[in-house]
Coordinates of C-alpha atoms in Angstrom, one line a residue:
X818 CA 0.0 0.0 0.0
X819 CA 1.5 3.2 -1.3
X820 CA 2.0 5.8 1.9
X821 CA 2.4 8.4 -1.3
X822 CA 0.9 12.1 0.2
X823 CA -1.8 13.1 -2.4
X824 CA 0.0 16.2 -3.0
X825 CA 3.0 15.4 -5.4
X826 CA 3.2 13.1 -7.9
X827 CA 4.8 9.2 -6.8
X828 CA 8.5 9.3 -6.8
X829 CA 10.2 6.4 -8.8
X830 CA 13.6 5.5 -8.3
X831 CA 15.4 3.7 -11.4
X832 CA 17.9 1.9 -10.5
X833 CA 20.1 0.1 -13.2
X834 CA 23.8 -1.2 -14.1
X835 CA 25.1 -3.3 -11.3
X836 CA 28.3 -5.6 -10.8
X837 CA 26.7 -8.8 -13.1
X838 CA 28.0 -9.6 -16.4
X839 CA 24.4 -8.1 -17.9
X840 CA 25.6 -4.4 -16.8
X841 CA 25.2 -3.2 -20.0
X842 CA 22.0 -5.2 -20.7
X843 CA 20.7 -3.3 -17.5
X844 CA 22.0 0.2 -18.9
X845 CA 20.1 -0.9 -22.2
X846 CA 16.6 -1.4 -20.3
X847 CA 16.9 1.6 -18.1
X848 CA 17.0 3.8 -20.9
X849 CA 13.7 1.9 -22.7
X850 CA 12.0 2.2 -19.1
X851 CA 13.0 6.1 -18.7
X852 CA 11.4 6.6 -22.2
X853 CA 8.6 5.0 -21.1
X854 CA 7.5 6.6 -17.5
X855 CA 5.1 9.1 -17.9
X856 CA 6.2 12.1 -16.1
X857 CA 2.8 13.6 -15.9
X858 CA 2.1 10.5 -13.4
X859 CA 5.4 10.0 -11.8
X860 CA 9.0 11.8 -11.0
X861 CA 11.8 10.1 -11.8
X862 CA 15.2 9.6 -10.2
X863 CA 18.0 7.5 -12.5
X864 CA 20.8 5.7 -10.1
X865 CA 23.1 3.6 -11.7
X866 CA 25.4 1.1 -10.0
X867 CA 28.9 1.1 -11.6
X868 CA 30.5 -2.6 -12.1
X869 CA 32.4 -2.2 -8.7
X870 CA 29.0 -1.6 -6.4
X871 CA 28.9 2.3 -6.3
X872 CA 25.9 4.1 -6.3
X873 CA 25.8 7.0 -8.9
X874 CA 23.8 9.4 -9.8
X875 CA 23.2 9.6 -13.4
X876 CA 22.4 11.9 -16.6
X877 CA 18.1 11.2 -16.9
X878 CA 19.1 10.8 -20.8
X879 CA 18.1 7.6 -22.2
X880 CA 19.6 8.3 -25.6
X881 CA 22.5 7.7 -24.0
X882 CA 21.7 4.2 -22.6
X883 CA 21.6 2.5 -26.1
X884 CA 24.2 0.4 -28.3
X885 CA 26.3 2.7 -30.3
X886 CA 28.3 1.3 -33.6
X887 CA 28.4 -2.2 -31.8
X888 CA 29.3 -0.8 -28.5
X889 CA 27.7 -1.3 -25.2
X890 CA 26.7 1.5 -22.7
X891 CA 27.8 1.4 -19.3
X892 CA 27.3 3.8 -16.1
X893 CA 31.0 4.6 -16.0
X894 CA 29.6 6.6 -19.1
X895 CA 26.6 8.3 -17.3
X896 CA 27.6 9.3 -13.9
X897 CA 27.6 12.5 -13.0
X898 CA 30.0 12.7 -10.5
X899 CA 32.1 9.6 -8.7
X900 CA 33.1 12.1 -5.7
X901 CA 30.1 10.9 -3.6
X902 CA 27.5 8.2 -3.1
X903 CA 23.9 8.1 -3.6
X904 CA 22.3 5.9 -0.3
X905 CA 18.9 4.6 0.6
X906 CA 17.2 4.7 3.8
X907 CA 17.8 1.7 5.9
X908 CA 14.8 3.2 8.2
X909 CA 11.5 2.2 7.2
X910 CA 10.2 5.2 8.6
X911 CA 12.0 7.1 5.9
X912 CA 12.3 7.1 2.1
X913 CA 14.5 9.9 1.5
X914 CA 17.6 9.3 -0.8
X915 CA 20.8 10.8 0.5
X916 CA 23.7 12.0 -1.9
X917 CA 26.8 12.0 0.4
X918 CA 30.4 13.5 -0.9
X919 CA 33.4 12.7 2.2
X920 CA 33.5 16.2 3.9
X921 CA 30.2 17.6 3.2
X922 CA 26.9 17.3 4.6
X923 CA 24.8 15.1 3.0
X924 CA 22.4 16.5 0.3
X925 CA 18.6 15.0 0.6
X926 CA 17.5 13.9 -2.8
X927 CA 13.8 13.3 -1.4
X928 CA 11.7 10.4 -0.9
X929 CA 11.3 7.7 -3.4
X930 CA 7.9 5.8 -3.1
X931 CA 8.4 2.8 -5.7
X932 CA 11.6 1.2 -7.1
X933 CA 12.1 0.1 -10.2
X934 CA 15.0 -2.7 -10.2
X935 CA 16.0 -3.3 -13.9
X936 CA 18.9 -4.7 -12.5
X937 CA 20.0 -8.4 -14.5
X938 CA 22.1 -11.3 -12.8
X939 CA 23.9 -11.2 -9.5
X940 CA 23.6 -8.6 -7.0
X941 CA 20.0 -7.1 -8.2
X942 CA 18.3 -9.6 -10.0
X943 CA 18.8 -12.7 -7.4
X944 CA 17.5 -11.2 -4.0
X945 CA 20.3 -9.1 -3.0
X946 CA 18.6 -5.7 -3.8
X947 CA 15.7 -7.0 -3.2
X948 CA 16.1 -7.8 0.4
X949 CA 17.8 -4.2 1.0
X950 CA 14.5 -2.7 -0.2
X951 CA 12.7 -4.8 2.4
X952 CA 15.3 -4.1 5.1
X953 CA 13.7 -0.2 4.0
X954 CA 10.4 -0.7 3.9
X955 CA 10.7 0.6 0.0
X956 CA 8.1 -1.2 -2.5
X957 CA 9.9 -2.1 -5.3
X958 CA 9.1 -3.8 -8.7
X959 CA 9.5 -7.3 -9.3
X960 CA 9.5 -10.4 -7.2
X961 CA 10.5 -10.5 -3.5
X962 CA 14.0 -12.2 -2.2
X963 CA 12.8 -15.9 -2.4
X964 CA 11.2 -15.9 -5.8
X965 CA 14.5 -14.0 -7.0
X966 CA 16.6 -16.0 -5.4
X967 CA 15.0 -18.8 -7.1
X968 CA 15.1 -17.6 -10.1
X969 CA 18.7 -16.5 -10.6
X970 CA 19.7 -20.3 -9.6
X971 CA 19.1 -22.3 -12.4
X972 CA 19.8 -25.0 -10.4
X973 CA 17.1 -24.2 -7.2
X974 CA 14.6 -23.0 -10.0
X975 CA 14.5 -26.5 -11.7
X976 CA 14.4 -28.4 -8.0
X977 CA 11.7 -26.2 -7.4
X978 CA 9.7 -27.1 -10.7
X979 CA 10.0 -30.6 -10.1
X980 CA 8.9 -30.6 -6.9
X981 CA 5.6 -28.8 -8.5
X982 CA 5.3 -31.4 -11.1
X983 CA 6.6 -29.3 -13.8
X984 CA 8.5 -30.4 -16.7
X985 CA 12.4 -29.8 -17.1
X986 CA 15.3 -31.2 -18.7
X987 CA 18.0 -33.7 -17.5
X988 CA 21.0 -31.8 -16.0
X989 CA 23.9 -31.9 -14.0
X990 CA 25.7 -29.3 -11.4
X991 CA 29.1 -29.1 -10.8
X992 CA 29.7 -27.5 -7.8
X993 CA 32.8 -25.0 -7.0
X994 CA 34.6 -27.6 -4.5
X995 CA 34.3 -30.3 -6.7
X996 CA 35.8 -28.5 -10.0
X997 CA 38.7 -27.3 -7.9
X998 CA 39.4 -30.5 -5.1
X999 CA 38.8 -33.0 -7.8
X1000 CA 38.3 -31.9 -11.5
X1001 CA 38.8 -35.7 -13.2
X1002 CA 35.4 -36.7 -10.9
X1003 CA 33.8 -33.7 -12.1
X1004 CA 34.3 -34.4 -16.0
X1005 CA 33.3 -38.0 -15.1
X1006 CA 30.0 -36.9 -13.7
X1007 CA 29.8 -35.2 -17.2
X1008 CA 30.9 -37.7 -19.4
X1009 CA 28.5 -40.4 -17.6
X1010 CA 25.6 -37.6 -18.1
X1011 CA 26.4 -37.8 -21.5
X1012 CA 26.5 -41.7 -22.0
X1013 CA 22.7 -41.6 -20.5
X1014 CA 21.5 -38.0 -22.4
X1015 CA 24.0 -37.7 -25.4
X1016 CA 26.6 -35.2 -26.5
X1017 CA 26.4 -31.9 -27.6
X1018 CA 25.6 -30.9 -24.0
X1019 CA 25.3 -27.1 -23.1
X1020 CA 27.4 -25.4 -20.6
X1021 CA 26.4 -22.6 -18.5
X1022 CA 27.0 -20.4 -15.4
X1023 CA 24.0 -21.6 -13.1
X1024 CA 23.5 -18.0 -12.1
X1025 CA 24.0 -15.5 -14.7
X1026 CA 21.4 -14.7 -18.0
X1027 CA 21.3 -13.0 -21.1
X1028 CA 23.4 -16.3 -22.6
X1029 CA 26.5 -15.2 -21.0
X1030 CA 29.6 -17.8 -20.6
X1031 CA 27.1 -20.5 -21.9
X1032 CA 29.4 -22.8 -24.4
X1033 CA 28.0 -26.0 -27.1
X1034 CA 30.0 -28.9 -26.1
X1035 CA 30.2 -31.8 -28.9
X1036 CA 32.5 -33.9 -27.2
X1037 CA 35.3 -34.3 -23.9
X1038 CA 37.8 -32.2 -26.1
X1039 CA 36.1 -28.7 -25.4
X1040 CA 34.7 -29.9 -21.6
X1041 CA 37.4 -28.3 -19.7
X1042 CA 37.3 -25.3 -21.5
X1043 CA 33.4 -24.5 -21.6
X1044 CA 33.9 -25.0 -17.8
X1045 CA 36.0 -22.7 -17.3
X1046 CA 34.2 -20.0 -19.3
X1047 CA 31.2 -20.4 -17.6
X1048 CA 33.3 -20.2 -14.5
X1049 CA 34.1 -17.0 -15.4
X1050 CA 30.6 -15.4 -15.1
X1051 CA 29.7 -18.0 -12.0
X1052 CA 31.6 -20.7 -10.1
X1053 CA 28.7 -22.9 -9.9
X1054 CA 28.2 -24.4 -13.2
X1055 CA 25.2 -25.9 -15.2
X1056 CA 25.1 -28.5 -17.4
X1057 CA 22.1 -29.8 -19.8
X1058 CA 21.3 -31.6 -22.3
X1059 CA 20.4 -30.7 -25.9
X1060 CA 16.5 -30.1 -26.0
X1061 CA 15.9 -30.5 -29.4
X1062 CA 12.7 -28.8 -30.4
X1063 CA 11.7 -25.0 -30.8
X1064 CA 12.2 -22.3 -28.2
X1065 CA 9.0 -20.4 -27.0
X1066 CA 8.7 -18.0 -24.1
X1067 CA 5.5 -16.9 -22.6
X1068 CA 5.3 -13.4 -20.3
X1069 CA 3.5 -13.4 -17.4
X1070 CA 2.2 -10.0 -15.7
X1071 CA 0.4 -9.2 -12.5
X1072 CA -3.1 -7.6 -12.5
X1073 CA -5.2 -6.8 -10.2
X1074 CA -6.9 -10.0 -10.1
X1075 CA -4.2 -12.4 -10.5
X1076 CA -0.8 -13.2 -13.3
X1077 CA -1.7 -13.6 -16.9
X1078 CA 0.0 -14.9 -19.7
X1079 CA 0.7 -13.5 -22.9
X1080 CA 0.7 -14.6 -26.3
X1081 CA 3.6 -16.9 -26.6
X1082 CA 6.4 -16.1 -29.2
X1083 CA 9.1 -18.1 -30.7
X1084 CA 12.8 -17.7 -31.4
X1085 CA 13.4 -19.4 -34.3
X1086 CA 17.4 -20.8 -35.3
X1087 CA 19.4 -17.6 -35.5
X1088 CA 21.5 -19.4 -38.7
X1089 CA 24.7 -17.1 -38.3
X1090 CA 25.0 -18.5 -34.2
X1091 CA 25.2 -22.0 -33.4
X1092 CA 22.7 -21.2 -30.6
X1093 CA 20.8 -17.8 -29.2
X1094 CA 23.8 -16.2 -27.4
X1095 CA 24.6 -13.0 -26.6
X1096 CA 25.4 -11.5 -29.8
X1097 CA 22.6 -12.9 -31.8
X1098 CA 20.1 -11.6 -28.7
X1099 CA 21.7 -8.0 -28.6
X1100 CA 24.4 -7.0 -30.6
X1101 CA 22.9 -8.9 -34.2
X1102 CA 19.1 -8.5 -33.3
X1103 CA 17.8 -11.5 -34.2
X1104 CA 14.3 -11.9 -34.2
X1105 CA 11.5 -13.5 -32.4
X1106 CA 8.3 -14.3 -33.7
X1107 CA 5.4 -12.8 -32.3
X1108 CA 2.8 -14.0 -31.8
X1109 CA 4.2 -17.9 -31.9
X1110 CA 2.7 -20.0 -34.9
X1111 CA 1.3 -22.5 -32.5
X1112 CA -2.4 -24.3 -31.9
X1113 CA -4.4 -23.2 -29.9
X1114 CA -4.4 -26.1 -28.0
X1115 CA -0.3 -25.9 -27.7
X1116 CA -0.5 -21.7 -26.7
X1117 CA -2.8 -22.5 -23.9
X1118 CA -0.7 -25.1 -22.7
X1119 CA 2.1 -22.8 -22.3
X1120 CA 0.4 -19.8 -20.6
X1121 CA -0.8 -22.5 -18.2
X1122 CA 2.8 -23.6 -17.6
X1123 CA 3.7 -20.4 -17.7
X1124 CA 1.6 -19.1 -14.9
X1125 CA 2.5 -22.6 -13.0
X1126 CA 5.8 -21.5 -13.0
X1127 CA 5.0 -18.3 -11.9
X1128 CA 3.0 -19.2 -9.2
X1129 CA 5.6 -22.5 -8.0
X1130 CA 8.4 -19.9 -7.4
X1131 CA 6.2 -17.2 -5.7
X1132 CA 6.7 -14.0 -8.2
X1133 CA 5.1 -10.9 -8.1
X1134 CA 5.0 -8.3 -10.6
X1135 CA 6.4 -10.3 -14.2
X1136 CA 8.8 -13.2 -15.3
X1137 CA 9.1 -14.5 -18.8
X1138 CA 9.6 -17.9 -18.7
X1139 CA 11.5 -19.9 -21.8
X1140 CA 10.4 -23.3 -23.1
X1141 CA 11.2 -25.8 -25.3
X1142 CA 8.2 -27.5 -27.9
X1143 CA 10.1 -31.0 -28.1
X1144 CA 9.5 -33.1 -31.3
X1145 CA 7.2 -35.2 -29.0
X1146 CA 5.2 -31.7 -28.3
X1147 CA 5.5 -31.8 -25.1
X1148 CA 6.8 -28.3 -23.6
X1149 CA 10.3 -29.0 -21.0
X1150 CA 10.8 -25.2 -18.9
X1151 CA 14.2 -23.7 -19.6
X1152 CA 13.9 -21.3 -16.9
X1153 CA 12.3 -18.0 -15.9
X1154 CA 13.3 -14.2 -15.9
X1155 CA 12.2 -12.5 -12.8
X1156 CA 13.2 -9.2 -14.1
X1157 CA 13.3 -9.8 -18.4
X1158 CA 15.3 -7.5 -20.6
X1159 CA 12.9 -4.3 -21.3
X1160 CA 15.2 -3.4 -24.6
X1161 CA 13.9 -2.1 -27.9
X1162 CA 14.3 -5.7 -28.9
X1163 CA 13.6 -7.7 -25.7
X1164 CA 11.1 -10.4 -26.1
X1165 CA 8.7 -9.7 -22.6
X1166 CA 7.3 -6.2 -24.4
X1167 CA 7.0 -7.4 -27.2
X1168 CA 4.9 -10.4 -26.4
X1169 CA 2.4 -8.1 -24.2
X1170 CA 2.1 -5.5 -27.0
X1171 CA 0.8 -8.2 -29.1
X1172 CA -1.2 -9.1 -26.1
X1173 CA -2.7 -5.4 -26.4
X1174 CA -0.7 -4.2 -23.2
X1175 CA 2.0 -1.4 -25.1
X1176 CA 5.2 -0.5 -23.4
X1177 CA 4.4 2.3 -21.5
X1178 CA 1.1 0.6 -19.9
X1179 CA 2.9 -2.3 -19.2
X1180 CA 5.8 -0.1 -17.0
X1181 CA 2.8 1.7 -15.7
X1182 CA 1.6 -1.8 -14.8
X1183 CA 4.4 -2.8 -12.7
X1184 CA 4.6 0.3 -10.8
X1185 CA 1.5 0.3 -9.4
X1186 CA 1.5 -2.8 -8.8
X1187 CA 4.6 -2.4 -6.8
X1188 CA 3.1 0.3 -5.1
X1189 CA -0.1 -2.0 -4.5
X1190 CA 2.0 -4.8 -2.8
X1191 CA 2.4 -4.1 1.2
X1192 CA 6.3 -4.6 2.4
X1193 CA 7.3 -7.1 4.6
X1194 CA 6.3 -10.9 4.8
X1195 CA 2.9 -11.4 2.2

């Protein structure tokens, strides 16, 4: 329940960048979801977190938060100062926002009522920020710190989705003490994976998204390597079998009455990637088809898995959740987004515009839906 005074406008607080692999990704949505608040509703205040954790004030200029001739933005690039440090309240008898520079007295920035989090991977997306904005009493955007949590471990989300009956993949974890104490074990526990699911196998950091460090693996010969890529981005590492089948993804949004699901769409082979990595999603465009050519029997299938996912996890606010359509046509989840890319080319808006919810209704959406949801335990 929003404690807004009637007398101003709700303050939202974007907050975007981070210390994850996806910082630019993050920079990238920011800029869509500045574009898209309407400032006849709301005030705005940009903070962007650089890639070492400090808090920054930043230029409100969303032109600037876009790929330019192949290169990524970054809030190095949009701070407007590094001699001080934005903070929020840890009271939750306070929202104000201090700016604080060492030797002068702190500068009050005013209260923020709602945050928007379009933070991706570690250290935003996965609970961390999430449980500071409980720890404030600040409503914020998105799913609390469990459903995060949940859904930044690729490996939790799937335990999770089993125990609800829901369908996933054959995979295998290697874990940080067993890739460093005893690495033969741990290609063994591969290899035998392999022998019972086939090669190629995928790679993958367990908790990272936007396809970072994820590696194709045809045989032993590239094991070690992959590993140690998606080591790189996480030291707990994923690895699963080749679905083979189509990808489809499915948003889900919270309205007043409950989550929907949108019309699905489908990412179809991206023919100069071997699979739907980073550069094909951001850097070459490729794109998704909207809404997917599926039955209607097969789209309401996976809205209904969808919102089962959804609801299994506990989310609030959105998630997009990625499938696969096997040969068999049976839909196996991927994994959900609890805060999906919001770029010009991102997949969730896209889907609900098809769904007749357009980008800056959707945003508008999740505010006040944020601003709906009572802080603390619910």
């Amino acid at each position: 329940m929003s404690i807004q005074p009637s007398s101003r406008k709700p303050r939202v607080a974007v907050v975007f960048g981070g210390r994850s692999s996806e910082h630019a990704i993050s920079v990238l949505t920011a800029g869509a979801v500045l574009s898209a608040i309407d400032r006849d509703k709301y005030d705005v205040l940009p903070i962007g977190i650089t890639t070492d954790g400090r808090w920054a004030l930043t230029a409100d200029d969303p032109s600037r938060m876009a790929i330019a001739d192949r290169a990524l933005p970054s809030v190095e690039q949009l701070a407007e100062s590094f001699d001080g440090t934005v903070m929020l309240p840890v009271d939750p008898a306070s929202r104000e926002v201090v700016y604080s520079e060492p030797g002068s007295v702190p500068k009050a920035l005013g209260d923020v009522d709602v945050v928007f989090p379009v933070l991706h991977g570690p250290y935003g997306e996965d609970g961390t920020l999430q449980g500071l904005l409980e720890l404030s009493g600040v409503p914020y955007v998105g799913s609390g710190v469990l459903a995060s949590a949940v859904g930044m471990d690729k490996e939790y989300m799937k335990r999770v989705f089993i125990s609800f009956g829901l369908p996933v993949g054959p995979y295998v974890v290697i874990r940080p003490r067993e890739w460093e104490n005893d690495p033969a074990a741990a290609r063994k526990a591969v290899v035998d994976f392999a022998a019972d699911h086939g090669w190629p196998v995928f790679v993958k950091p367990a908790r990272a998204g936007s396809s970072m460090g994820i590696s194709k693996v045809d045989d032993l010969a590239g094991l070690d390597e992959a590993i140690e890529e998606a080591r790189r981005h996480d030291p707990k590492v994923l690895v699963e079998s080749l679905l083979r089948g189509r990808e489809i993804e499915c948003g889900v949004l919270e309205f007043e009455d409950g989550p929907r699901a949108s019309v699905p769409a489908e990412i179809p082979p991206v023919t100069a990637h071997d699979f739907y990595d980073f550069e094909a999603k951001y850097i070459d465009s490729a794109e998704g088809v909207v809404p997917a050519p599926l039955t209607p029997e097969q789209t309401a299938e996976v809205q209904r898995l969808a919102v089962a996912a959804f609801d299994a996890a506990s989310c609030e606010g959105l998630v997009r959740a990625d499938f696969f359509l096997q040969d068999d046509g049976e839909f196996v989840i991927n994994e959900i987004n609890t805060m999906p890319g919001f770029t010009p080319i991102s997949m969730y808006p896209r889907m609900w515009q098809e769904s007749g919810v357009g980008y800056a209704e959707l945003v508008d959406r999740l505010i006040q839906a944020a601003l709906r949801r009572p802080t603390g335990l619910r």
